[in-house]
XYZ file of C-alpha atoms in Angstrom:
697
model
C 77.584 92.379 41.831
C 80.871 92.420 40.579
C 82.170 89.345 38.660
C 85.583 87.880 37.914
C 88.479 89.851 36.635
C 88.267 88.047 33.239
C 84.532 88.864 32.896
C 85.041 92.435 34.073
C 87.809 92.824 31.393
C 85.525 91.460 28.744
C 82.559 93.831 29.914
C 84.802 96.769 29.836
C 86.099 96.115 26.457
C 82.529 95.626 25.223
C 81.696 98.993 26.790
C 84.687 100.776 25.357
C 84.236 99.126 22.012
C 80.635 100.597 21.754
C 81.755 103.853 22.969
C 84.654 103.956 20.498
C 82.188 103.076 17.596
C 79.908 105.881 18.397
C 82.982 108.303 18.554
C 84.278 106.714 15.239
C 81.016 107.637 13.526
C 81.156 111.193 14.929
C 84.592 111.618 13.892
C 83.766 110.723 10.171
C 81.563 113.621 10.201
C 83.456 116.017 12.297
C 85.723 118.744 10.773
C 89.301 117.884 10.603
C 91.301 119.441 13.162
C 94.307 121.875 12.338
C 97.162 119.799 13.254
C 99.183 123.146 14.090
C 96.328 124.053 16.509
C 96.652 120.857 18.865
C 98.131 121.869 21.994
C 98.654 120.130 25.182
C 95.506 121.272 26.723
C 92.115 122.494 25.449
C 89.893 124.496 27.804
C 90.073 122.693 31.039
C 91.389 119.075 30.248
C 94.563 117.895 29.122
C 94.823 116.697 25.502
C 95.855 112.983 25.904
C 97.359 110.727 23.733
C 100.518 111.206 21.887
C 101.086 114.831 23.066
C 100.587 114.088 26.817
C 103.327 112.266 28.635
C 103.922 111.266 32.268
C 106.992 109.659 34.127
C 105.116 109.105 37.327
C 104.539 105.446 36.831
C 107.917 104.135 36.066
C 110.194 106.958 35.736
C 110.435 106.620 31.954
C 108.759 109.478 29.626
C 105.750 107.757 28.131
C 102.474 108.717 26.723
C 99.350 107.999 28.522
C 98.594 105.302 25.893
C 101.834 103.903 26.449
C 101.574 103.682 30.235
C 100.003 100.348 31.308
C 98.235 101.756 34.252
C 95.148 104.116 34.809
C 96.249 107.997 34.818
C 94.144 111.022 35.130
C 95.839 114.544 34.682
C 94.070 117.658 35.661
C 95.628 120.798 34.072
C 95.637 124.421 34.775
C 92.722 125.179 32.703
C 90.477 122.937 34.863
C 91.802 124.455 37.994
C 90.883 128.010 36.710
C 87.384 127.258 35.303
C 86.081 125.325 38.245
C 87.837 127.566 40.992
C 89.754 124.201 42.426
C 91.962 126.577 44.792
C 92.658 123.654 47.143
C 93.752 119.931 46.549
C 90.820 118.766 48.196
C 88.564 120.093 45.712
C 90.868 119.180 42.767
C 91.019 115.520 43.746
C 87.332 115.328 44.373
C 86.945 115.599 40.585
C 89.444 112.724 39.820
C 87.958 109.295 38.681
C 88.246 106.772 41.344
C 89.443 109.054 44.140
C 87.318 109.732 47.545
C 88.224 112.628 49.569
C 87.313 111.822 53.271
C 86.825 115.174 54.892
C 86.759 113.604 58.509
C 87.567 116.810 60.193
C 88.010 120.346 59.094
C 91.813 120.435 59.068
C 92.671 116.776 58.532
C 91.719 115.126 55.508
C 92.005 111.346 54.077
C 91.917 110.134 50.344
C 91.231 106.698 49.158
C 91.156 104.919 45.830
C 90.394 101.346 44.618
C 89.519 100.331 48.302
C 92.647 101.599 50.148
C 93.940 104.809 51.652
C 96.422 106.745 49.480
C 99.539 107.295 51.010
C 101.818 108.144 48.262
C 102.547 111.684 47.194
C 105.163 113.212 44.955
C 106.455 116.532 43.831
C 107.728 116.611 40.359
C 108.183 112.734 40.721
C 110.127 112.779 43.916
C 108.253 110.892 46.521
C 107.800 112.144 50.006
C 108.797 108.988 52.116
C 106.560 107.750 54.847
C 103.806 110.286 54.484
C 100.750 108.936 56.202
C 98.233 109.934 53.534
C 96.816 112.634 55.775
C 96.572 116.261 54.405
C 96.577 118.738 57.521
C 95.104 122.119 56.604
C 94.463 122.862 52.791
C 96.993 122.485 50.462
C 96.937 125.323 47.838
C 96.989 124.573 44.253
C 98.636 127.894 43.112
C 102.000 126.224 43.077
C 101.274 123.667 40.607
C 101.032 123.569 36.979
C 98.949 120.171 36.884
C 98.420 117.121 39.072
C 98.845 113.603 37.856
C 96.958 110.875 39.419
C 98.175 107.226 38.855
C 95.764 104.788 40.245
C 96.613 101.349 41.401
C 99.937 100.113 42.994
C 103.123 102.277 41.946
C 105.971 100.557 43.759
C 108.464 101.391 40.833
C 108.573 105.219 41.711
C 107.477 105.303 45.512
C 108.668 101.662 46.873
C 106.078 101.853 49.483
C 102.314 102.404 49.867
C 98.889 100.888 49.315
C 97.547 99.712 45.646
C 95.296 102.695 45.632
C 96.881 105.796 43.628
C 99.820 108.095 43.729
C 99.471 111.672 43.392
C 102.081 113.634 41.651
C 101.986 117.469 42.000
C 103.796 119.119 39.093
C 105.268 122.406 39.893
C 104.971 125.604 37.854
C 108.426 126.567 36.493
C 110.227 129.794 35.299
C 109.349 130.447 31.679
C 111.276 131.452 28.621
C 108.985 134.489 27.955
C 107.691 137.061 30.352
C 104.165 136.542 31.824
C 102.189 137.790 34.597
C 98.784 137.539 35.969
C 96.866 138.419 39.126
C 93.456 137.449 40.322
C 90.734 138.618 42.852
C 88.184 136.559 44.274
C 85.116 136.958 46.527
C 82.690 134.164 47.698
C 79.931 133.153 50.122
C 80.814 133.332 53.832
C 83.309 136.233 53.138
C 85.849 134.148 51.122
C 88.503 136.688 49.905
C 91.373 135.333 47.680
C 94.403 137.281 46.255
C 96.723 135.659 43.582
C 99.756 136.913 41.777
C 102.220 135.068 39.618
C 105.118 136.567 37.516
C 107.707 134.595 35.484
C 110.122 135.305 32.769
C 113.807 135.724 31.868
C 116.192 137.678 34.068
C 118.853 138.400 31.602
C 119.018 139.395 28.059
C 120.093 135.839 26.696
C 117.156 134.199 28.618
C 119.554 131.695 30.181
C 118.505 133.098 33.947
C 114.975 132.832 34.515
C 112.782 133.438 37.442
C 109.258 133.000 39.104
C 107.520 134.451 42.011
C 103.995 133.205 43.279
C 101.805 134.219 46.033
C 98.366 133.740 47.196
C 96.317 134.808 50.242
C 92.905 133.255 51.073
C 90.885 134.636 54.053
C 87.630 132.686 54.350
C 84.867 132.125 56.734
C 82.768 129.134 56.774
C 79.155 127.512 56.879
C 80.260 125.713 60.171
C 79.904 127.783 63.388
C 83.153 129.188 64.791
C 85.413 128.265 61.779
C 87.862 130.367 59.848
C 90.903 130.119 57.725
C 93.619 132.265 56.810
C 96.252 131.071 54.299
C 99.371 132.530 52.838
C 101.410 130.874 50.282
C 104.772 131.960 48.855
C 107.134 130.643 46.234
C 110.175 131.405 44.424
C 111.951 129.596 41.867
C 115.139 130.291 39.868
C 116.434 128.348 36.742
C 119.858 128.758 35.040
C 121.164 127.313 31.928
C 124.666 127.008 33.018
C 125.495 125.458 29.709
C 123.121 124.724 26.649
C 123.252 121.199 28.208
C 122.842 121.694 31.757
C 120.238 123.516 33.724
C 120.282 124.244 37.469
C 116.778 125.150 39.024
C 116.231 125.976 42.804
C 113.014 126.778 44.550
C 111.357 127.570 47.905
C 107.766 127.307 48.958
C 105.956 128.071 52.008
C 102.262 127.572 52.695
C 101.107 128.974 56.143
C 97.649 127.732 57.162
C 95.985 129.286 60.153
C 92.566 127.922 61.397
C 90.599 128.665 64.310
C 87.038 127.188 65.589
C 88.536 123.785 64.093
C 86.908 120.243 64.282
C 88.926 117.409 66.269
C 86.475 114.604 65.378
C 83.137 115.790 64.642
C 79.570 115.414 65.504
C 78.134 112.539 67.498
C 75.436 111.515 64.738
C 73.294 109.152 67.332
C 71.394 109.767 70.503
C 71.984 107.371 73.258
C 68.951 105.466 72.183
C 70.431 104.945 68.663
C 68.183 107.445 66.858
C 69.680 109.801 64.577
C 70.482 113.536 65.930
C 68.826 116.180 63.888
C 71.725 118.976 63.559
C 71.574 122.027 61.455
C 74.179 122.084 58.756
C 76.325 124.669 60.534
C 76.698 122.578 63.654
C 80.069 122.097 65.142
C 81.458 120.553 68.292
C 84.339 123.294 68.338
C 85.033 126.503 69.986
C 86.291 129.982 69.189
C 89.309 129.136 71.269
C 90.838 126.085 69.302
C 93.216 126.589 66.470
C 95.138 124.272 64.107
C 98.193 126.067 62.631
C 100.316 124.501 59.876
C 103.507 125.626 58.347
C 104.738 123.556 55.434
C 108.046 124.568 53.830
C 109.798 123.035 51.013
C 113.272 123.780 49.240
C 114.782 121.924 46.320
C 117.778 122.054 43.873
C 117.945 120.164 40.815
C 120.771 119.561 37.965
C 119.491 118.371 34.668
C 122.299 117.346 32.160
C 121.319 116.337 28.675
C 123.715 114.345 26.725
C 123.859 114.545 22.717
C 122.797 110.703 22.536
C 119.307 111.360 23.974
C 120.311 110.417 27.722
C 119.568 112.614 30.618
C 121.140 112.654 34.008
C 119.025 114.474 36.747
C 119.772 114.879 40.592
C 117.157 116.447 42.875
C 117.779 117.517 46.523
C 114.706 117.969 48.534
C 114.377 119.532 52.155
C 110.811 119.614 53.666
C 109.872 120.815 57.001
C 106.451 120.639 58.405
C 105.530 122.486 61.672
C 102.070 121.935 63.451
C 100.724 123.551 66.503
C 96.976 122.897 67.411
C 94.681 123.379 70.574
C 91.939 120.891 69.930
C 88.830 120.024 71.349
C 87.158 116.572 70.898
C 83.541 115.473 71.544
C 82.474 111.886 72.627
C 79.613 110.031 73.951
C 76.153 110.129 72.515
C 73.612 112.804 73.853
C 70.174 111.929 75.576
C 67.266 112.069 73.336
C 65.255 113.992 75.955
C 67.558 116.502 77.281
C 70.173 116.627 74.739
C 72.703 116.457 77.277
C 75.653 113.866 77.837
C 78.199 114.835 75.389
C 81.580 115.256 76.863
C 84.654 116.789 75.721
C 88.471 116.514 75.895
C 91.298 119.017 74.910
C 94.907 118.972 74.264
C 97.720 121.378 72.907
C 100.063 119.455 70.253
C 102.947 121.127 68.793
C 105.005 118.965 66.373
C 107.922 119.319 63.939
C 108.746 117.026 60.998
C 111.727 117.157 58.615
C 112.638 115.249 55.410
C 115.940 115.226 53.554
C 115.614 113.608 50.217
C 118.242 113.010 47.636
C 117.040 111.311 44.159
C 119.176 110.818 41.134
C 118.510 108.975 38.048
C 119.756 108.550 34.472
C 117.487 107.811 31.650
C 117.810 107.543 27.757
C 117.638 105.134 24.619
C 119.619 102.253 23.757
C 119.706 99.781 20.877
C 118.957 95.990 21.140
C 118.289 93.660 18.276
C 117.792 96.349 15.813
C 115.075 98.338 17.878
C 115.267 101.417 20.065
C 114.271 101.007 23.853
C 114.338 103.154 26.913
C 116.014 102.786 30.186
C 116.005 104.449 33.558
C 118.336 103.706 36.539
C 118.053 105.591 39.627
C 118.509 105.756 43.296
C 117.151 107.584 46.369
C 118.112 108.147 49.886
C 116.138 110.064 52.659
C 115.942 110.582 56.441
C 112.835 111.642 57.996
C 112.450 112.745 61.642
C 109.190 113.609 63.722
C 109.004 114.988 67.105
C 105.694 115.378 68.797
C 104.551 117.003 72.171
C 101.378 116.653 74.065
C 99.762 118.986 76.775
C 96.701 117.047 77.634
C 93.929 118.729 79.969
C 92.636 116.606 82.707
C 89.707 118.966 83.190
C 85.986 117.643 82.755
C 84.453 119.219 79.906
C 80.845 118.984 79.444
C 78.725 120.275 76.643
C 75.423 122.171 76.752
C 72.453 120.600 75.246
C 72.451 119.758 71.651
C 71.088 122.821 69.690
C 73.092 125.490 72.024
C 76.581 124.641 71.010
C 76.878 127.769 68.935
C 75.552 130.279 71.568
C 76.874 128.150 74.675
C 80.247 127.389 73.779
C 82.353 125.055 76.338
C 84.992 126.719 78.485
C 88.621 126.552 77.726
C 90.318 124.196 80.274
C 93.494 124.301 82.016
C 96.589 122.456 80.782
C 99.566 120.876 83.009
C 102.284 121.367 80.686
C 103.740 119.731 77.641
C 105.857 116.477 77.533
C 107.494 115.108 74.502
C 105.328 112.094 73.315
C 107.152 110.983 70.246
C 110.517 111.289 68.605
C 111.223 109.238 65.530
C 113.806 108.964 62.632
C 113.246 106.836 59.540
C 115.877 106.090 56.977
C 114.800 105.018 53.518
C 117.219 103.815 50.811
C 116.051 102.578 47.399
C 117.417 101.576 43.827
C 115.279 101.154 40.944
C 115.709 100.231 37.360
C 113.010 99.974 34.416
C 113.248 99.547 30.656
C 110.634 100.099 27.992
C 111.161 97.474 25.345
C 109.889 98.127 21.842
C 109.394 94.320 21.119
C 107.487 95.189 17.912
C 105.922 97.918 16.260
C 102.676 97.085 18.093
C 103.831 95.538 21.377
C 105.736 97.356 23.982
C 106.842 95.861 27.376
C 107.821 97.816 30.559
C 109.721 95.713 33.061
C 111.616 96.960 36.375
C 112.128 96.501 40.041
C 112.486 98.694 43.120
C 114.712 97.627 45.820
C 114.158 99.413 49.192
C 115.608 99.319 52.636
C 113.951 100.988 55.703
C 115.334 101.504 59.180
C 113.581 103.326 61.912
C 114.344 104.229 65.604
C 112.710 106.142 68.375
C 109.513 106.120 70.381
C 105.877 107.130 70.144
C 103.385 107.598 72.990
C 105.013 105.113 75.418
C 106.284 102.572 72.871
C 109.601 102.093 71.205
C 109.239 102.015 67.340
C 112.294 100.235 65.974
C 112.074 99.042 62.292
C 114.409 97.208 60.042
C 112.678 96.080 56.629
C 113.807 95.399 53.079
C 112.074 94.456 49.864
C 112.608 94.018 46.362
C 109.357 94.817 44.178
C 108.983 93.687 40.653
C 107.029 95.530 37.955
C 105.946 94.351 34.488
C 103.426 95.887 32.129
C 102.683 95.460 28.361
C 100.792 97.482 25.875
C 99.568 95.937 22.600
C 98.075 98.139 19.759
C 95.236 96.503 17.988
C 95.023 99.465 15.691
C 96.262 102.863 15.344
C 93.428 104.168 17.854
C 93.025 101.034 20.320
C 95.521 99.329 22.626
C 95.173 96.443 25.183
C 97.350 96.660 28.367
C 97.976 94.698 31.380
C 100.489 95.302 34.482
C 101.403 93.655 37.744
C 103.338 94.857 40.731
C 104.233 93.777 44.387
C 102.921 95.739 47.306
C 105.038 96.817 50.409
C 103.414 99.087 52.881
C 105.296 99.633 56.194
C 102.972 100.465 58.811
C 103.128 102.537 62.398
C 100.110 100.988 63.868
C 100.572 99.141 67.210
C 99.030 95.928 68.217
C 97.534 94.596 71.557
C 101.139 94.380 72.761
C 101.886 97.713 71.819
C 104.356 96.845 69.118
C 104.550 98.056 65.604
C 102.819 95.951 62.917
C 104.987 94.489 60.278
C 104.691 95.633 56.725
C 101.650 94.961 54.915
C 102.335 93.008 51.593
C 100.426 91.813 48.606
C 100.174 91.878 44.720
C 98.139 94.123 42.320
C 97.032 93.316 38.938
C 95.426 95.709 36.153
C 94.303 95.058 32.652
C 92.367 97.161 30.166
C 91.705 98.986 26.996
C 92.969 102.461 25.991
C 91.888 104.317 22.764
C 92.492 107.919 21.232
C 90.120 109.686 18.896
C 89.979 113.118 17.206
C 93.548 113.324 16.270
C 94.476 112.258 19.903
C 92.425 114.772 21.687
C 89.701 112.316 23.166
C 91.045 109.534 25.263
C 88.970 106.543 26.355
C 89.815 103.802 28.830
C 88.359 100.689 30.382
C 90.243 98.923 33.041
C 89.641 96.050 35.491
C 91.805 95.668 38.546
C 92.388 93.291 41.604
C 94.603 93.787 44.762
C 95.444 91.511 47.547
C 97.013 92.835 50.622
C 97.874 90.758 53.744
C 98.356 91.883 57.286
C 96.911 95.478 56.639
C 96.358 97.383 59.931
C 92.616 97.574 61.257
C 91.478 99.031 64.166
C 89.878 96.217 66.462
C 89.471 97.659 69.745
C 90.700 100.003 72.398
C 93.230 99.679 75.309
C 92.525 102.363 77.531
C 92.715 105.587 75.386
C 94.959 103.799 72.766
C 93.496 102.132 69.622
C 94.596 98.558 69.208
C 95.321 97.266 65.393
C 95.476 93.962 64.097
C 97.014 92.922 60.727
C 94.232 91.427 58.551
C 93.679 90.537 54.960
C 91.850 92.436 52.280
C 90.917 91.821 48.641
C 89.517 94.266 46.291
C 88.443 93.897 42.817
C 86.773 96.235 40.437
C 86.560 98.183 37.237
C 86.863 101.518 35.687
C 85.603 103.274 32.629
C 86.938 106.964 31.802
C 86.773 109.418 29.050
C 88.502 112.600 28.861
C 89.828 115.294 26.343
C 87.851 117.221 23.684
C 84.927 116.415 21.314
C 85.763 119.565 19.222
C 87.671 122.712 19.660
C 85.007 124.234 21.858
C 83.744 121.140 23.638
C 85.605 119.303 26.579
C 84.687 116.411 28.341
C 85.791 114.104 31.282
C 83.846 111.476 32.854
C 84.690 108.476 34.840
C 82.845 105.461 36.462
C 84.333 103.243 39.403
C 82.993 100.125 40.888
C 84.382 98.106 43.780
C 83.888 94.934 45.607
C 86.029 94.730 49.171
C 86.417 91.517 50.771
C 87.954 91.911 54.193
C 88.917 89.376 56.960
C 86.924 89.358 60.163
C 84.075 91.669 58.792
C 86.573 94.346 58.056
C 84.858 95.294 54.780
C 84.971 99.299 55.328
C 81.502 100.144 54.419
C 82.170 103.651 54.648
C 83.898 103.393 51.196
C 81.407 103.997 48.328
C 81.335 100.872 46.150
C 80.047 102.796 43.128
C 81.307 106.393 42.148
C 80.800 108.695 38.940
C 82.547 111.866 38.147
C 82.107 114.149 35.128
C 82.934 117.682 34.025
C 82.263 119.532 30.744
C 82.823 122.983 29.413
C 81.646 124.533 26.178
C 83.331 127.764 24.791
C 81.725 130.305 22.284
C 84.573 132.345 21.052
C 82.431 134.716 19.202
C 80.929 135.687 22.509
C 84.214 137.013 24.055
C 85.309 133.364 24.654
C 82.309 132.699 26.812
C 82.670 129.135 28.669
C 79.890 127.408 30.422
C 80.480 124.225 32.532
C 79.437 121.840 34.913
C 80.789 119.216 37.460
C 78.944 116.156 38.797
C 79.962 113.659 41.749
C 77.921 110.871 42.524
C 78.446 108.105 45.016
C 76.537 105.077 46.255
C 75.446 104.882 49.969
C 78.018 104.359 52.693
C 77.272 103.176 56.278
C 79.280 102.555 59.751
C 78.229 101.197 63.025
C 78.406 103.526 66.206
C 76.036 102.152 68.912
C 73.547 101.695 66.012
C 74.118 101.648 62.142
C 74.548 105.082 60.622
C 74.027 105.460 56.874
C 74.695 108.391 54.232
C 72.455 107.407 51.410
C 73.577 107.713 47.847
C 73.727 111.390 46.747
C 75.131 113.610 43.924
C 76.615 117.118 43.844
C 76.386 119.524 41.133
C 78.991 122.559 40.396
C 78.404 124.971 37.680
C 80.618 127.641 36.080
C 80.577 130.596 33.538
C 83.407 132.386 32.374
C 83.730 135.607 30.015
C 86.519 137.990 28.728
C 85.586 141.278 29.889
C 88.698 142.807 27.889
C 91.497 141.156 26.165
C 93.239 141.078 29.527
C 90.647 140.692 32.134
C 88.384 137.408 32.630
C 85.458 136.959 34.882
C 84.462 133.545 36.185
C 81.423 132.719 38.137
C 81.284 129.313 39.976
C 78.274 127.881 41.740
C 79.248 124.919 44.025
C 76.528 122.420 45.313
C 74.099 124.351 43.017
C 71.285 121.916 43.895
C 72.059 122.843 47.656
C 72.301 119.058 48.485
C 72.651 117.999 52.204
C 75.041 115.219 52.954
C 77.880 114.203 55.430
C 81.393 114.662 54.530
C 82.502 111.221 55.387
C 81.514 108.254 57.494
C 85.156 106.902 57.853
C 84.871 107.501 61.423
C 81.475 106.995 63.265
C 81.399 111.047 63.615
C 80.923 113.433 60.854
C 79.858 116.862 60.003
C 77.557 118.376 57.047
C 79.176 119.578 53.828
C 78.818 123.244 52.709
C 75.297 124.297 51.207
C 75.329 126.023 47.971
C 78.089 128.675 47.464
C 78.920 131.305 44.999
C 82.174 132.964 44.200
C 83.251 135.576 41.566
C 86.858 135.728 40.113
C 88.547 138.387 38.234
C 91.778 137.505 36.614
C 94.108 140.101 34.874
C 96.919 138.737 32.453
C 99.705 141.072 31.580
């Protein structure tokens, strides 16, 4: 049972102190690290502390220890070692983050009891993103991924007190570098990557980068197949020694067929569990879900002699979707296996975002000390248009167990109509200061002022909205010693919502408060980072599904309180040995019984690698994910018992330029459901193996 935040803080501090004492004892006997050899990453995890910095929380460039919130960073080495080619696989390794694969091509993420709705690229928020990932987002475009847990109103202005995911792009490099990779895995998974970067003129003032990836893969699921192409081109130009202009374009074209819209009905009509094969699917070969995601950006960065920086970024994002979907519903008869029905529709859609963000940041003097300040603003326009072509045909499934060999026939469609046309305009102004109060005490204070206006209609309802909010943020870090710091932070929550009530009106924005406090420490010359945190979030008027009105889901605004704690260790125990481990525990108190039992209350994530330089840089490693039991209620309770998944890897330099990496995912072949967020689900992939050959020029 989770106790009060104060008790949690004391318990977390005690656990961290015990861990720190053990580390300190080991550190006394460990060989001193060569300071010149310490880099920003060591074989799979970011080396934290003074050398690793992030601006994703406040817009200020601060080390992780100076940042008064929980931050996890996954770097390029981790991505390569564990074959994390999709964001779903990557986020599944992050402490406190749950990946809800409710369908094959639509994924939700949650953290600290709430859906993750805030996503950034290079610190630029994508406004009014619903927190749903359509298709697979490829990691080949990103150098690293930063995850800030808790509310992040300073840099996003909106969203749940869950987490903010910041994707940091690969950029053109000062020196020439090139690499290519081939990969083959279970279910005929073929993958090709290429990445070329370097100067384009003799002085190096113009630099470019080209990135490409293609993945063509089958699946353990019947019917399902994906082909994904990823392209990116970036150009950086040092116009003057102080001014750099950067521009880039990226396209991810994800084409899936045999897709799941919804998933398997898990219970028979009498409430007993249906015994499906792990490959079972309610889909058919004629279904598809094609997603084309394009982003173009331009950036100007001017650096003044006094340490100040002025940066302006313009972003255009276009998302096109075209899907022909089949949804199965009703529970089958336990004797005949019949009774499952289907519905189908074709859903083209187009979304566009125009975003302009500009800020200035730098040092200033006050009371004889140096502090940091950031002041910025953002304006954006988002449009979304959706069409629906819904079939009125009666679709009947064959008996359970015959869905692979006896697929349902494709129905007829009457023609499309425009179901939704919405425009959102978001403007915000933000400012924050990092005050060096004393050598030991640092305080961050700031605010975000936001105005949101919407117009349009969606599936028969007008969607006007006119809301504004000023959200304050304050945090403090106090250094107890050169190795250990205490921290605390507070922020308001402002979360606009698109769900509709019984009267078909948009719900007002959810609002609330979020608190976090904890301990951070660094060891082994800043290479090992240990944290313990307690948190509490109260969110009022949050949308929850409370019933149906015909085919429309009806929502009501209810109050939710989440308390919990996290413990995390990440970094390196030696030049050869890296570790990353995190434990999260939650208590969710919802109004009217809305406690969301599909959320695991306890999760554990851990990865480790060890490298033998004398054996051609042989690296062996493993990753573990564990979660407590979850459940939901259909016509009877449905439960997924607690389970753990183990992944293994081994990498070896075949030559000075060629490296081979073997990955075994779900090495123990654990059988489990991907999610119980909805009352339907499907089975996760059994054991799979892939081999990757990477060539560096």
